[in-house]
Each structure stands twice: as structure tokens, then as C-alpha cells.
Tab-separated table of C-alpha atoms in Angstrom:
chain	number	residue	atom	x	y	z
A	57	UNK	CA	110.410	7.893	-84.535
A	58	UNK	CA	108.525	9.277	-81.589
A	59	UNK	CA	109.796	9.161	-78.181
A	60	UNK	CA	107.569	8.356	-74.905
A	61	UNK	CA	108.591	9.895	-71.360
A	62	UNK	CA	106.421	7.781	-68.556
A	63	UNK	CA	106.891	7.832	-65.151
A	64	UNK	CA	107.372	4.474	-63.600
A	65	UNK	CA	103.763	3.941	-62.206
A	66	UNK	CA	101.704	1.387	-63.908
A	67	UNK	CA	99.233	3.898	-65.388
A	68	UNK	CA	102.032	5.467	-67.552
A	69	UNK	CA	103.146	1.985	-68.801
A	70	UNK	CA	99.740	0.989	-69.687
A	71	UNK	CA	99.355	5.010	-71.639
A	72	UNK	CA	103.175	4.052	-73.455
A	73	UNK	CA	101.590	0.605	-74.582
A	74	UNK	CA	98.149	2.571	-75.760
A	75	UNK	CA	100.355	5.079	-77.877
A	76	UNK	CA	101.828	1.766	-79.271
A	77	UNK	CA	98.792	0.294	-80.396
A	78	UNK	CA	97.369	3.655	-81.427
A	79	UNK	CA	100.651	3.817	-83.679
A	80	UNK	CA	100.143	0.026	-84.467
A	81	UNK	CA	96.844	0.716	-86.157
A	82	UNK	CA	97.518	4.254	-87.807
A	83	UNK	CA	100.652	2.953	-89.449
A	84	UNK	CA	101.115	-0.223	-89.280
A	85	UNK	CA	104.405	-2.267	-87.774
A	86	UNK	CA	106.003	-0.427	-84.927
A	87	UNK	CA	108.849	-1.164	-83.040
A	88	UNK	CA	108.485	-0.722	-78.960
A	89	UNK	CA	111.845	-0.089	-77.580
A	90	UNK	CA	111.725	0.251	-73.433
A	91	UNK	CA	115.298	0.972	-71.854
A	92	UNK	CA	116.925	3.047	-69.178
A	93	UNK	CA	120.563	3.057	-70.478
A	94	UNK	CA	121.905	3.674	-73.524
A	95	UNK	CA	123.409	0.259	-73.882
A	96	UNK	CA	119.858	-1.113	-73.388
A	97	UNK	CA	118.809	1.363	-76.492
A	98	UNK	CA	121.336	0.090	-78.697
A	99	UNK	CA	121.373	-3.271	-78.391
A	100	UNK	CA	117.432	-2.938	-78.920
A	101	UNK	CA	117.720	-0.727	-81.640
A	102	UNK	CA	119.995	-2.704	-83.328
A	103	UNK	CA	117.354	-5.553	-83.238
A	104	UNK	CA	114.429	-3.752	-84.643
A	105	UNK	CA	112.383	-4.755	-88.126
A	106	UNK	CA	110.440	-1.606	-88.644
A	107	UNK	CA	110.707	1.687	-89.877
A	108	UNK	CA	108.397	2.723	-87.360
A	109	UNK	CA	109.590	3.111	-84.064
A	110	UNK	CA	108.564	4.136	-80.420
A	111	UNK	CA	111.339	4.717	-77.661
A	112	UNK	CA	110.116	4.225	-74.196
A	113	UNK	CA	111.690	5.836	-71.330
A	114	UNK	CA	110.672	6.001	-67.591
A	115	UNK	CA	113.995	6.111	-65.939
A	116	UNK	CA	117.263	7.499	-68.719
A	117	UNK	CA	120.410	7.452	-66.686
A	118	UNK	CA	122.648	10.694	-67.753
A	119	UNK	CA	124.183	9.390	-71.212
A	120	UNK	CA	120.603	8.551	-72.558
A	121	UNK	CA	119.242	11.795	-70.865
A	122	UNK	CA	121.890	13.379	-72.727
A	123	UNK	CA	120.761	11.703	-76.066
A	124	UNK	CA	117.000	12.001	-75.844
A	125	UNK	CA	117.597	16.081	-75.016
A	126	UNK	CA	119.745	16.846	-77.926
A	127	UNK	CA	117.969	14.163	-80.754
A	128	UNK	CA	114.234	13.469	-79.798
A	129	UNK	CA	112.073	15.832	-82.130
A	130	UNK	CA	108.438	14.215	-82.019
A	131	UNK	CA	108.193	14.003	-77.630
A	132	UNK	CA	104.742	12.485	-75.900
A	133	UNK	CA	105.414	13.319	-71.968
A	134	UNK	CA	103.222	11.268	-69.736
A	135	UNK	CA	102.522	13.806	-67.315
A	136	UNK	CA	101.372	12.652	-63.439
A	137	UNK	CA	102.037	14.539	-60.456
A	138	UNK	CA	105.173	14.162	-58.787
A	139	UNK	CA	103.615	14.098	-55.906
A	140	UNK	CA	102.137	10.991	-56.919
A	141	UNK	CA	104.717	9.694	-58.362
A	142	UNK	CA	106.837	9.906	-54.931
A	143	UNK	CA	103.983	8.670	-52.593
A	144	UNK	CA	103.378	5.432	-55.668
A	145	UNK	CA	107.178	4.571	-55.276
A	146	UNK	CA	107.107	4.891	-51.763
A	147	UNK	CA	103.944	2.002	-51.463
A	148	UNK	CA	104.444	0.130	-54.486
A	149	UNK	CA	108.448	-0.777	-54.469
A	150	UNK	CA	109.026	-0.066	-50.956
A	151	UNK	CA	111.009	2.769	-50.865
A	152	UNK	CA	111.974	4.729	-48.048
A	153	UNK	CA	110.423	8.061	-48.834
A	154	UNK	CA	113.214	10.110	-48.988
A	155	UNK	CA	114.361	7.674	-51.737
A	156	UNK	CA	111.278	8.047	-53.168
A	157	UNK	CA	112.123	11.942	-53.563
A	158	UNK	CA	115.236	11.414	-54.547
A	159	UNK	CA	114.262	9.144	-57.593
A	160	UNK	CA	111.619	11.849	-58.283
A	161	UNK	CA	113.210	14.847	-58.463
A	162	UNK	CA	116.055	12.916	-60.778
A	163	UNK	CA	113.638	11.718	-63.003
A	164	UNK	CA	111.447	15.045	-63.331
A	165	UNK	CA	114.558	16.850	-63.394
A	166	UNK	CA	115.909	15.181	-66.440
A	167	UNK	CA	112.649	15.069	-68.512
A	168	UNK	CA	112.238	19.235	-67.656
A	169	UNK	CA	115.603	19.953	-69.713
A	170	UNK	CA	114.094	17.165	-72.807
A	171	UNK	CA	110.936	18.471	-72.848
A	172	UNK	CA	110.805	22.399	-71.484
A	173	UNK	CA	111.794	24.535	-74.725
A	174	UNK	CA	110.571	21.959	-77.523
A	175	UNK	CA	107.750	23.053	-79.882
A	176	UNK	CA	106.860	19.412	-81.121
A	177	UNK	CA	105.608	17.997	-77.476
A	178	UNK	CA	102.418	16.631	-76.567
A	179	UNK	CA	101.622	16.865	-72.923
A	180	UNK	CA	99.614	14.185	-71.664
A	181	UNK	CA	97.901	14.327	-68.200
A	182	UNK	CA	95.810	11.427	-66.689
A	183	UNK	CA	93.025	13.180	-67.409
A	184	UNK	CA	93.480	12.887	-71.139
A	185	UNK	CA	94.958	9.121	-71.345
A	186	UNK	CA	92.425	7.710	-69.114
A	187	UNK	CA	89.751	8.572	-71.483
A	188	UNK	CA	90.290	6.619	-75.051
A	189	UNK	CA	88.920	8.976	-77.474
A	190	UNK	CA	90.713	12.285	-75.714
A	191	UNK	CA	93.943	9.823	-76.503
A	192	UNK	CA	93.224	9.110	-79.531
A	193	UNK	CA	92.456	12.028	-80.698
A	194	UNK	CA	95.505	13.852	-79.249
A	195	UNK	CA	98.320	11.339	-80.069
A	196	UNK	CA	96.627	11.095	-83.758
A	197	UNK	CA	96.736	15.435	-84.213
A	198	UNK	CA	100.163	15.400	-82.771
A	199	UNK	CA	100.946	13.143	-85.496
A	200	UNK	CA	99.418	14.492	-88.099
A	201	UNK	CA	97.352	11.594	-88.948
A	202	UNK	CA	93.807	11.277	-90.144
A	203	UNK	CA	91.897	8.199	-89.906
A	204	UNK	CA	88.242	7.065	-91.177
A	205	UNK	CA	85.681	6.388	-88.337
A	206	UNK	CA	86.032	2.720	-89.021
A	207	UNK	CA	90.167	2.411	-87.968
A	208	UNK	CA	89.469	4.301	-85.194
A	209	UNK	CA	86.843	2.246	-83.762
A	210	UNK	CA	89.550	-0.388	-84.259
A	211	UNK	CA	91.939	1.734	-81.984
A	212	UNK	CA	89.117	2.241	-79.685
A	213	UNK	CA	89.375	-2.067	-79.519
A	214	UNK	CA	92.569	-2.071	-79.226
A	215	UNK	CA	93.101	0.159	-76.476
A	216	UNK	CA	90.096	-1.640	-74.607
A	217	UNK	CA	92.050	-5.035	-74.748
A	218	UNK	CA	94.796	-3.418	-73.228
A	219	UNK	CA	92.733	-1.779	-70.423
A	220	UNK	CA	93.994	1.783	-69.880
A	221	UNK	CA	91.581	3.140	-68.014
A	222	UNK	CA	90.972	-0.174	-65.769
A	223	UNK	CA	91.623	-0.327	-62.443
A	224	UNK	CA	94.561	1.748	-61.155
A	225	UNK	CA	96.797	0.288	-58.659
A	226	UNK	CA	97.686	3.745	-57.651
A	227	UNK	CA	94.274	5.150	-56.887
A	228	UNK	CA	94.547	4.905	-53.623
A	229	UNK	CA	97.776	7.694	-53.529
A	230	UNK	CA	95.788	10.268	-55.326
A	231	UNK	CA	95.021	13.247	-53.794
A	232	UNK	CA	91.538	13.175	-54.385
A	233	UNK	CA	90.848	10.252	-52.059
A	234	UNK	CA	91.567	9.653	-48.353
A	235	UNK	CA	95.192	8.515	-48.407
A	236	UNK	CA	96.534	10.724	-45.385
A	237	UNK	CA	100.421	11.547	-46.019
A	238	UNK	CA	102.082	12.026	-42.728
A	239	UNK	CA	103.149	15.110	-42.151
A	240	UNK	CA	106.957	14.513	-43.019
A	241	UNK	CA	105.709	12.724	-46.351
A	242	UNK	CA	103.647	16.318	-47.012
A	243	UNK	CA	106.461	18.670	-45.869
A	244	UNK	CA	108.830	16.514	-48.071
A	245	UNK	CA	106.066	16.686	-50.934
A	246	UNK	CA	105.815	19.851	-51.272
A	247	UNK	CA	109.637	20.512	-52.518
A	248	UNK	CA	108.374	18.742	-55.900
A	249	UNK	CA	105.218	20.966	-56.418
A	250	UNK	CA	107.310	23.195	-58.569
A	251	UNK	CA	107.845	20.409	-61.156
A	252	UNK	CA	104.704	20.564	-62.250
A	253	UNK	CA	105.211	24.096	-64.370
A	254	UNK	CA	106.352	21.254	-67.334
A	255	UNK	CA	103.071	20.440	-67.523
A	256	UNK	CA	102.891	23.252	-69.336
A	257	UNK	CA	106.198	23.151	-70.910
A	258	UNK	CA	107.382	25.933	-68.620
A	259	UNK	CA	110.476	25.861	-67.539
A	260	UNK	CA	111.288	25.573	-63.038
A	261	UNK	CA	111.995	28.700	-61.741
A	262	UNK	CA	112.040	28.508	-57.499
A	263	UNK	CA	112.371	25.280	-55.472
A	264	UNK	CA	111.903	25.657	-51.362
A	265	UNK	CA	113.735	23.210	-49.462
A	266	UNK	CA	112.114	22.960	-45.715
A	267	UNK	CA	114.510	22.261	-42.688
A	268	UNK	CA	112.596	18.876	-42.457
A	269	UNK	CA	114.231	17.837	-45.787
A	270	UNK	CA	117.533	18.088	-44.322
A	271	UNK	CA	119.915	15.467	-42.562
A	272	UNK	CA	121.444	16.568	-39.012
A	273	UNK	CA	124.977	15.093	-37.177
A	274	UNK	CA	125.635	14.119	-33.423
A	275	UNK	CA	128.197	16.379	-31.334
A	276	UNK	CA	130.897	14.997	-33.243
A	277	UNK	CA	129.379	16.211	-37.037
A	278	UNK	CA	129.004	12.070	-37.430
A	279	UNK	CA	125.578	11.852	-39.632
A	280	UNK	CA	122.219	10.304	-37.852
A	281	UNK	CA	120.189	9.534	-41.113
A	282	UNK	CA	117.655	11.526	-39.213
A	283	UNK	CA	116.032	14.529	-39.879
A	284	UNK	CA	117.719	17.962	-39.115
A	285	UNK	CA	116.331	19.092	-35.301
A	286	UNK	CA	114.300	22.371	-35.064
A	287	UNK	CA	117.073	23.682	-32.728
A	288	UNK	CA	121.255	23.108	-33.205
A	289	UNK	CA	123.046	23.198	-30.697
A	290	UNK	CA	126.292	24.598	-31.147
A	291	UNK	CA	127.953	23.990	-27.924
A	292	UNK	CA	130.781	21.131	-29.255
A	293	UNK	CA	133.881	21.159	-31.716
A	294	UNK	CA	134.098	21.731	-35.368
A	295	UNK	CA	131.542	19.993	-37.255
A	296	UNK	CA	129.366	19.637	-39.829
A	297	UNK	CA	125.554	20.436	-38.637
A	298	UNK	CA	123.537	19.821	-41.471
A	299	UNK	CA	123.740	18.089	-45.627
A	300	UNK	CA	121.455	17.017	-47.466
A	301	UNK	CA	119.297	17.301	-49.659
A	302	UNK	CA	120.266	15.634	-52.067
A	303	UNK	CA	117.400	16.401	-54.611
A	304	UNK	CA	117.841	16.860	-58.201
A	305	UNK	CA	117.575	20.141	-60.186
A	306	UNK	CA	117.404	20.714	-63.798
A	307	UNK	CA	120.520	22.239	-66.042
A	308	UNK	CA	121.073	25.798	-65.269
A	309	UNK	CA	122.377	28.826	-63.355
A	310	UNK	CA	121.118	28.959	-59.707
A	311	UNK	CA	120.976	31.372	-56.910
A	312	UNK	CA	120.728	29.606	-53.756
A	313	UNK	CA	119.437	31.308	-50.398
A	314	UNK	CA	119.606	30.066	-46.333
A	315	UNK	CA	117.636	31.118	-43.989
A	316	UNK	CA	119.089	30.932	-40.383
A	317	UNK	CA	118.010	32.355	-37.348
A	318	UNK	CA	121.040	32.347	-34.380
A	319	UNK	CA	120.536	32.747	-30.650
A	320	UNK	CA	123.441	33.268	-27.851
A	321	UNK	CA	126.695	33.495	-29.859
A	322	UNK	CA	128.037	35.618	-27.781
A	323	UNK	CA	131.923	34.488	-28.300
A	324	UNK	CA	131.273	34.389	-32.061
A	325	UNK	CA	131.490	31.785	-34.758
A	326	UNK	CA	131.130	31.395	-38.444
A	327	UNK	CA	129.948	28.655	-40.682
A	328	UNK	CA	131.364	26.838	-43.913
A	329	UNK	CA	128.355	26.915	-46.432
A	330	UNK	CA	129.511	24.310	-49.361
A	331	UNK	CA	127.722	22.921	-51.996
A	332	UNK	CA	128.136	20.112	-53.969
A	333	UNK	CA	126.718	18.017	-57.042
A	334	UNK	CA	127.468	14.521	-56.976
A	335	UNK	CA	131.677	14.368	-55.480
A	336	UNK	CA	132.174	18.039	-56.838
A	337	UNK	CA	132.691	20.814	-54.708
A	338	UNK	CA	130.768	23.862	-55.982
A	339	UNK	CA	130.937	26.493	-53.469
A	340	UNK	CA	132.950	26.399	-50.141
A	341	UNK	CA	132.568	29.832	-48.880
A	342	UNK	CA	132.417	30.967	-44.661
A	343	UNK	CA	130.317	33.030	-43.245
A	344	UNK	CA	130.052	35.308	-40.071
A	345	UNK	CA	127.580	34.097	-37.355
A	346	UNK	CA	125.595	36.943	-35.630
A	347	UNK	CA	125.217	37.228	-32.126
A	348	UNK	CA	121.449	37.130	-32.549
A	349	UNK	CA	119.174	36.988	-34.913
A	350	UNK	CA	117.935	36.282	-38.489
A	351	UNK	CA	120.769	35.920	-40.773
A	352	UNK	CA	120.663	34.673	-44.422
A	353	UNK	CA	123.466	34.571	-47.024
A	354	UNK	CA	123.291	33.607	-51.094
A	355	UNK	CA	125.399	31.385	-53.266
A	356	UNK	CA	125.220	30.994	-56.912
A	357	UNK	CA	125.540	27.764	-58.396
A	358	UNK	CA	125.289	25.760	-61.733
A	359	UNK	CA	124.010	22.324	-62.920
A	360	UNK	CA	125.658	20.986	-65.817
A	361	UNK	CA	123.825	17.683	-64.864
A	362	UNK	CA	120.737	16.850	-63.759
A	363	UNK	CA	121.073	13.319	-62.887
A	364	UNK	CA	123.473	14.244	-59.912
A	365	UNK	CA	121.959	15.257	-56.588
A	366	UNK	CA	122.611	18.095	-55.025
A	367	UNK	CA	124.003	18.334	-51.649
A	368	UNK	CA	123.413	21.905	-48.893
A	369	UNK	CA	126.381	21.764	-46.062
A	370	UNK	CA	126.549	23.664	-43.001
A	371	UNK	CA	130.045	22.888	-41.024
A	372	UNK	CA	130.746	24.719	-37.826
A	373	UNK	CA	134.628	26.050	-38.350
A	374	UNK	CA	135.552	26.401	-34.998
A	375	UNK	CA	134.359	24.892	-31.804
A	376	UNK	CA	131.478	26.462	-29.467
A	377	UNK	CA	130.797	27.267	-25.527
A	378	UNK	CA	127.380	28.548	-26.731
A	379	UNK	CA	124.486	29.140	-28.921
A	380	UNK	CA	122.245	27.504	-31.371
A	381	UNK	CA	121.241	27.546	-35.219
A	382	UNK	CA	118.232	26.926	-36.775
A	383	UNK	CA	118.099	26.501	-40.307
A	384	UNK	CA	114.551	28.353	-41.120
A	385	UNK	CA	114.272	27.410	-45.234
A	386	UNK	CA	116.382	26.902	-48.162
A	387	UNK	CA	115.040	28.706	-51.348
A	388	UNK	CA	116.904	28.285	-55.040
A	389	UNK	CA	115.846	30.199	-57.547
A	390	UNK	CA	116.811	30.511	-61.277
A	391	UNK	CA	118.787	32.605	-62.662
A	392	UNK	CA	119.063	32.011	-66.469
């Protein structure tokens, strides 16, 4: 049984269906099993006819998540760059982008804690699936299987008829050519670059969160749906200020920092910092407000589940004549 992580772009469906036929040829029979639940992998399981099996997977919810990361042994990853992955959502299924980072992070996060740590991976970039022998060659070492020149030419036909390295719908998005993110899209971008240590099988270690990825409230702490302003102003009653993000880490024991810089507090105020993972409350702690100045305060934190976003709130406890807040950066960093 092998078990295919793709990202859901076209080019990683069309490298799952390559491995297929790649399998197809090498051993015969194979049974191609694409789901997102668990209830979808049983009911397909339970339908199969061969002893050889591949399962396909480019969006587990938490129970299948759960599965794959305690059973899968023989793992291909399908690596692309979150980055692209994001920006592809955003065009091709019409996302908002902020959804788009959303999805992202929740899918990346939950393939880091099924693949980060195994022995018996293969990493596949682009690079490496868009070129049929590199593919080849790769998926057939990982799995221990030699062929004569003559089956692999037949793999070589295969994967031709399938067209894996045709024309990419996605091209356009890569970073190579002149697609021009705006400059939200690229500030928002750049809070997945750290996904790409699994590439390597390394395991996330830091995430920055920019102000820009956060959500701000009106005078009455009712949410906008807009991003956070560059300045606060605290002048109002109790509120929230800020939540969000609601992006998606992997399993693990966190630290997280915020940076704040306050001006004009002159009759003095302190915040509620909570945090919270899906409905859970995970930290509610206060903290003093300075007159003036750059302030920062840390909060440890742990994920017990990756599929459940994770939510940064600043309330206001008591109500304000004066000053402002801005909320500089967010950094989390691991821990374990």
C-alpha cells in the first residue's frame, strides 16, 4: 500500500495518476483510492479487487489526518509551493484569498505532522514529476523495484498518454513568470514560506504573522472583515481590537510573541491577550499597557490538532479617553 499526499492543483492530480500508472506497469493491478474523509476511504476500500493499492489524498479532514499519520509507512508527498498553492486556489476556484490561506496552511499543516519524522518518504517537487524519467526513476527506487529497459519504455507511454508534463493550468501563478501578487496577496504569502522546510522533511520551527494578516473591529469591538488598521485607536469602551488569524499550525508546543508599540496612554489601560484553537480557549491572560512605547509579551501554547485554526485576540478591558495600539508582528516559534 503506498499513500500519495497532492495538493489540490491539477499538476499534483495528474503526478498521483502518473504514480498510478507507474505502479500499474511495475506490478500489475492497482487499486486508486481518492478521498478526503474517512468515510469516503472506507466505503472505497471496502470496494477494492487488488492487493495493490494507492491512497490518494489532497484534502484529509482530522479523522483521516489522524489515520494516515499514525498507519501510512511507504509516503510519496507531492511537494509545490504553498505559495502556489494559495495564489492557484485563489484563481482557479475563486476563493477569497484569505480563504485561500486558510485552506493552505490546514492542508500543509496536516501533511507536516504525516510526513516530517518518517524515514520511508519520497519527496517529490515539480521539478522531478514534470520530467518522466526523473519520476520514474524515483517512484521505482523508492519502491524497490527494478525493471528491464523494455517495461520502462512502456511507463514512459503510459505516462505520455496521460500528459504530465503538458500544459499547466497553473503556470501562470508561478513565481517565475509575470503574475504580479498585490501587495496584500505577498504580505499574506509570506506567512506560508516556512512550510516549505518539509520539503526537506524538516520539521516548522518559526511562523511570522504580519499586522496585515489580522482582522480589526469598529468602536464598538463589532468585526469589519477588513484588515487590521496600521493605527488603533483606543479612545472608546471595552472591546475587542483585533482576531484573527486563523491559520493552521502543525501538532506541538508553541511560544507565541506580540509585538505592540503604544502611544498616549496616559490614564492607563491593559489588554486581554487570548488565544484560541477552533471554540477552545487556550490562553486568556491581561496585560499592562505602557504609557509609551514598544511593548511585547509571550504566551505558550499547544496544538493537539492541526486541522483547527488558530485564532490571536486583543480585547481592550476597560474603556479609553486616549491613545493608540499598533500591533507591529506576531512571531510563534517552536518549542518542542
Amino acid at each position: 500500500m503506498i499513500t500519495v499526499l497532492g495538493l489540490p492543483t491539477s499538476s499534483s492530480h495528474r503526478a498521483a495518476l502518473a504514480i498510478r500508472a507507474i505502479v500499474q506497469v511495475a506490478l500489475g493491478d492497482v487499486d486508486f483510492l481518492h478521498f478526503s474523509t474517512l468515510e469516503q476511504l472506507k466505503e472505497q476500500w471496502s470496494l477494492r479487487r487488488s492487493n495493490n493499492v494507492i491512497l490518494y489524498t489532497d484534502d484529509p479532514d482530522e479523522k483521516t489526518s489522524q489515520l494516515l499519520a499514525s498507519k501510512a509507512r511507504q509516503i510519496i508527498f507531492l511537494a509545490e509551493d504553498p505559495i502556489f498553492v494559495a495564489l492557484c486556489m485563489q484563481q482557479k476556484f475563486n476563493r477569497q484569498f484569505r480563504a485561500s490561506l486558510m485552506l493552505t496552511s490546514s492542508i500543509f499543516a496536516s501533511f507536516h505532522d504525516i510526513v516530517v519524522g518518517e524515514s520511508n518518504v519520497l519527496i517529490l517537487p515539480p521539478e522531478k514529476r514534470f520530467t518522466p524519467n526523473l519520476l520514474i526513476a524515483g517512484v521505482l527506487s523508492f519502491l524497490d523495484i527494478a525493471l528491464p529497459d523494455e517495461r520502462t519504455e512502456e511507463i514512459v507511454d503510459a505516462i505520455a498518454d496521460l500528459d504530465p508534463g503538458g500544459e499547466r493550468v497553473e503556470a501562470a501563478l508561478d513565481s517565475d513568470t509575470s503574475y504580479a501578487m498585490t501587495a496584500e496577496e505577498r504580505i499574506m504569502a509570506q506567512s506560508l514560506i516556512p512550510y516549505r522546510s518539509i520539503f526537506t522533511n524538516g520539521a516548522t520551527v518559526r511562523f511570522n504573522w504580519p499586522r496585515q494578516l489580522f482582522l480589526g473591529t469598529d468602536q464598538v469591538g463589532a468585526p469589519t472583515g477588513t484588515s487590521l488598521p496600521e493605527v488603533i485607536e483606543l479612545v472608546g469602551p471595552a472591546r475587542i481590537l483585533s482576531y484573527g488569524p486563523y491559520f493552521h499550525l502543525p501538532r506541538g508546543v508553541w511560544l507565541l510573541r506580540t509585538f505592540l508599540e503604544v502611544e498616549d496612554n496616559y490614564s492607563g489601560n491593559e489588554l486581554t491577550i487570548e488565544i484560541m484553537i477552533g471554540q477552545e480557549i487556550l490562553v486568556h491572560r491581561p496585560a499592562l499597557l505602557p504609557i509609551q512605547g514598544s511593548y511585547s509579551f509571550e504566551v505558550p501554547f499547544t496544538v493537539t490538532e492541526p486541522r483547527y485554526p488558530v485564532e490571536h485576540r486583543l480585547q481592550l478591558r476597560q474603556g479609553a479617553i486616549e491613545g493608540v495600539l499598533i500591533l507591529k508582528k506576531v512571531e510563534i516559534t517552536r518549542v518542542n
